[in-house]
Short mmCIF file of C-alpha atoms and ligand atoms in Angstrom, two decimals:
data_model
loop_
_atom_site.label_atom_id
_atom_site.label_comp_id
_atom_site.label_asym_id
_atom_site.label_seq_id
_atom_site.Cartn_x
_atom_site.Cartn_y
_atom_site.Cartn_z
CA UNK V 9 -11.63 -0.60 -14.30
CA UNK V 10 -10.11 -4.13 -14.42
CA UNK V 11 -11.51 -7.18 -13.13
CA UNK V 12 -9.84 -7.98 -9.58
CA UNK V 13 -6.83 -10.36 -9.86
CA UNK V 14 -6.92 -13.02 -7.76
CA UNK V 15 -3.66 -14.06 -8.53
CA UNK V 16 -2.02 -10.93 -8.35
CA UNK V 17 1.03 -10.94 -6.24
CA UNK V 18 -0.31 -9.36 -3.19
CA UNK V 19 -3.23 -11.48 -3.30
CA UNK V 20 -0.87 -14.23 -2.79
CA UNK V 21 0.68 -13.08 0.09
CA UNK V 22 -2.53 -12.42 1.78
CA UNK V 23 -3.85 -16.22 1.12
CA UNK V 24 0.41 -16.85 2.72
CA UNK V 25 1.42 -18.65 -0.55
CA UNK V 26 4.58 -16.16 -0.58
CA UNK V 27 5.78 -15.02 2.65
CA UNK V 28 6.12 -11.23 3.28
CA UNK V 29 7.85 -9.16 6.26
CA UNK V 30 4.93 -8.61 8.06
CA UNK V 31 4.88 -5.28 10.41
CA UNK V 32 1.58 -5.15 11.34
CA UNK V 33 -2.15 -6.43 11.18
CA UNK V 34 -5.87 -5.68 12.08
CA UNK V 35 -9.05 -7.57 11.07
CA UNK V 36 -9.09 -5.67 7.44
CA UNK V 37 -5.53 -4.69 6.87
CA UNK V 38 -1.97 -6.03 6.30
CA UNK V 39 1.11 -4.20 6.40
CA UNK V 40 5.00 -5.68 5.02
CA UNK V 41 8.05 -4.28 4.27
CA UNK V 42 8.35 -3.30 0.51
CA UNK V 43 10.39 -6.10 -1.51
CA UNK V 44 12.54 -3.14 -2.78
CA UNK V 45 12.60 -0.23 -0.44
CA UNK V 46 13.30 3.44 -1.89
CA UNK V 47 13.90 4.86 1.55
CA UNK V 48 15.15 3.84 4.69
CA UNK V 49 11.72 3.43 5.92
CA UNK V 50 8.94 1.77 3.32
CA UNK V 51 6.33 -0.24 4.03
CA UNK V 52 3.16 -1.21 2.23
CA UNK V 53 -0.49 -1.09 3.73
CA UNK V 54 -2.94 -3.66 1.65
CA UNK V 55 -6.76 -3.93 2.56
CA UNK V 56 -7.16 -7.85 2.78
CA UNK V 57 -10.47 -7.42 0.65
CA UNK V 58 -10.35 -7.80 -3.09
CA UNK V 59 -9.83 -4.36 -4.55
CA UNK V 60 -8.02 -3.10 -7.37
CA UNK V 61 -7.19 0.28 -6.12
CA UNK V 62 -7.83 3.05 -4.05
CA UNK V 63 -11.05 4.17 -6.14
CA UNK V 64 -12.26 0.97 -6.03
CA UNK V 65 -11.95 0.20 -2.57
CA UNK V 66 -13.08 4.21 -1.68
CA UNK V 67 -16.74 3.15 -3.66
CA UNK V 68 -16.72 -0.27 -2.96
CA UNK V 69 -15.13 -1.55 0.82
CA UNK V 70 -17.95 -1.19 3.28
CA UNK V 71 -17.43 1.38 6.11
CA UNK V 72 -16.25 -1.16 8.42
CA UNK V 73 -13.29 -1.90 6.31
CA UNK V 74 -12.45 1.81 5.31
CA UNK V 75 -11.99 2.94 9.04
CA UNK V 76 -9.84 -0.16 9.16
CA UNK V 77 -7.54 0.69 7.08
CA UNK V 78 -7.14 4.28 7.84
CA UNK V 79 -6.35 3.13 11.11
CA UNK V 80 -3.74 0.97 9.75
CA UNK V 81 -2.08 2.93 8.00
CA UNK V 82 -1.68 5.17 11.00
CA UNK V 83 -0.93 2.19 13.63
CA UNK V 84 2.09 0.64 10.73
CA UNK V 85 3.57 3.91 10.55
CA UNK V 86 4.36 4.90 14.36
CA UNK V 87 5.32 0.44 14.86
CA UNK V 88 7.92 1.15 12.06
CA UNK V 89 8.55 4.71 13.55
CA UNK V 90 8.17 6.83 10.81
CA UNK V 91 5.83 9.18 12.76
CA UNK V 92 9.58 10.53 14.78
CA UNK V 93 10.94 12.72 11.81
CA UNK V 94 7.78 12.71 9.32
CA UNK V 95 6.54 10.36 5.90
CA UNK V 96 5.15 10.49 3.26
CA UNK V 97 1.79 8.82 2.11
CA UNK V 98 1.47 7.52 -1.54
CA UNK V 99 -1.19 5.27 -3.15
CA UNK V 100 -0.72 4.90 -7.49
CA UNK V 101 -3.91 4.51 -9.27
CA UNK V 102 -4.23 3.13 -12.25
CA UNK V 103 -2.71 4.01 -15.57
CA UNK V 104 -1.11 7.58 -15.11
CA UNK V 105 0.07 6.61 -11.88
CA UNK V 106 2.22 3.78 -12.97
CA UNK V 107 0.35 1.58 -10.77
CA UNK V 108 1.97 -1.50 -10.95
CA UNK V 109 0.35 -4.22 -8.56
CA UNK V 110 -3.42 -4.53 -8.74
CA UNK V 111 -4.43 -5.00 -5.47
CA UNK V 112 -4.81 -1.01 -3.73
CA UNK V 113 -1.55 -0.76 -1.54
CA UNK V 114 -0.38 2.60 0.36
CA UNK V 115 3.24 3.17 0.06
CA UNK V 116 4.78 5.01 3.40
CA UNK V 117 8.12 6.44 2.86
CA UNK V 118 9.99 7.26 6.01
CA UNK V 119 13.42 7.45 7.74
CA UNK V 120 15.24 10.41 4.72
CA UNK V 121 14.36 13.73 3.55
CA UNK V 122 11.82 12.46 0.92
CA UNK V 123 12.21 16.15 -1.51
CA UNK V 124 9.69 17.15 -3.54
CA UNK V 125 6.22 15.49 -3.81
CA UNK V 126 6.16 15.16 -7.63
CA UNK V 127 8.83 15.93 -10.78
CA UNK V 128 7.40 19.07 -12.88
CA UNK V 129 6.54 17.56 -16.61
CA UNK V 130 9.73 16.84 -18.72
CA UNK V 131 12.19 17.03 -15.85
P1 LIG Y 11 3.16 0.28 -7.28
O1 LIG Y 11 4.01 0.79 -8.40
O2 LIG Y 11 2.60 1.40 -6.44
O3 LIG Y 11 2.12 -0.71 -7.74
O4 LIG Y 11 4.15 -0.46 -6.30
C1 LIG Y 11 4.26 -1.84 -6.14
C2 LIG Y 11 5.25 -2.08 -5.05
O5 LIG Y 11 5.17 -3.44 -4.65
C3 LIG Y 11 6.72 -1.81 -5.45
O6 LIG Y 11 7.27 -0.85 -4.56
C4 LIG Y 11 7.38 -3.20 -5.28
O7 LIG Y 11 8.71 -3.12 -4.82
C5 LIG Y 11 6.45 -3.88 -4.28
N1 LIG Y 11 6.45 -5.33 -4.31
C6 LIG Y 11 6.31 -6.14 -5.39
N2 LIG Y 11 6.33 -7.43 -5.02
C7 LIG Y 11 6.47 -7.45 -3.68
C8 LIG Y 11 6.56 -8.48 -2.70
N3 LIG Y 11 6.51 -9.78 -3.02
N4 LIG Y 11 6.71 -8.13 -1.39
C9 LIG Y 11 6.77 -6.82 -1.04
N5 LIG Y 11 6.68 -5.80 -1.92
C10 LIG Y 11 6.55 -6.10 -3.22
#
């Protein structure tokens, strides 16, 4: 795994040297609406510790900070309202996940009939 990125661009909003649309915020956790939304509803959760992604965080982020930002990512989604009709979770890992920021963010879709969870290889 990578090195942590301290200058990665979600790093940067957490230290506020970019400003973000901030919907919500615990002691571990930030939430903010995605730059460039694919649905209706979408809004990022980011642990405010250093970690690259969710397997990082999942062996490294002490227990504290895991329950954190489960609870989060729970709390963003009914303030934004997703929970009424339903969302989707998604987190990319790494390389075959087209993970594109390296700080670990969970994506929740909302607000549209979101189809299927994943394309079938070579559609
Ligand atoms: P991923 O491919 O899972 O790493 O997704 C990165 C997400 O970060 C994309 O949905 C981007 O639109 C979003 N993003 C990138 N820069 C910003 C920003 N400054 N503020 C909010 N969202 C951003």
């Amino acid at each position: 795994m990578p090195a942590y990125d301290p200058n990665n661009i979600f790093a940067r909003i957490l230290r506020g040297e970019i400003p973000c649309k901030k919907v919500h915020e615990s002691a571990h956790s930030l939430a903010f609406h995605d730059i460039n939304p694919l649905a209706p509803i979408h809004v990022l959760v980011i642990p405010k510790g250093p970690y690259v992604d969710f397997d990082d965080f999942s062996a490294k982020a002490s227990a504290e900070e895991q329950a954190d930002y489960l609870k989060a990512i729970g709390d963003t989604a009914r303030v934004v309202g997703a929970d009424a009709g339903g969302y989707r979770l998604l987190s990319n890992c790494g390389v075959n996940a087209n993970q594109e920021v390296p700080h670990l963010h969970m994506h929740i879709f909302g607000g549209r009939m979101l189809g299927r969870m994943l394309k079938r290889e070579g559609e």
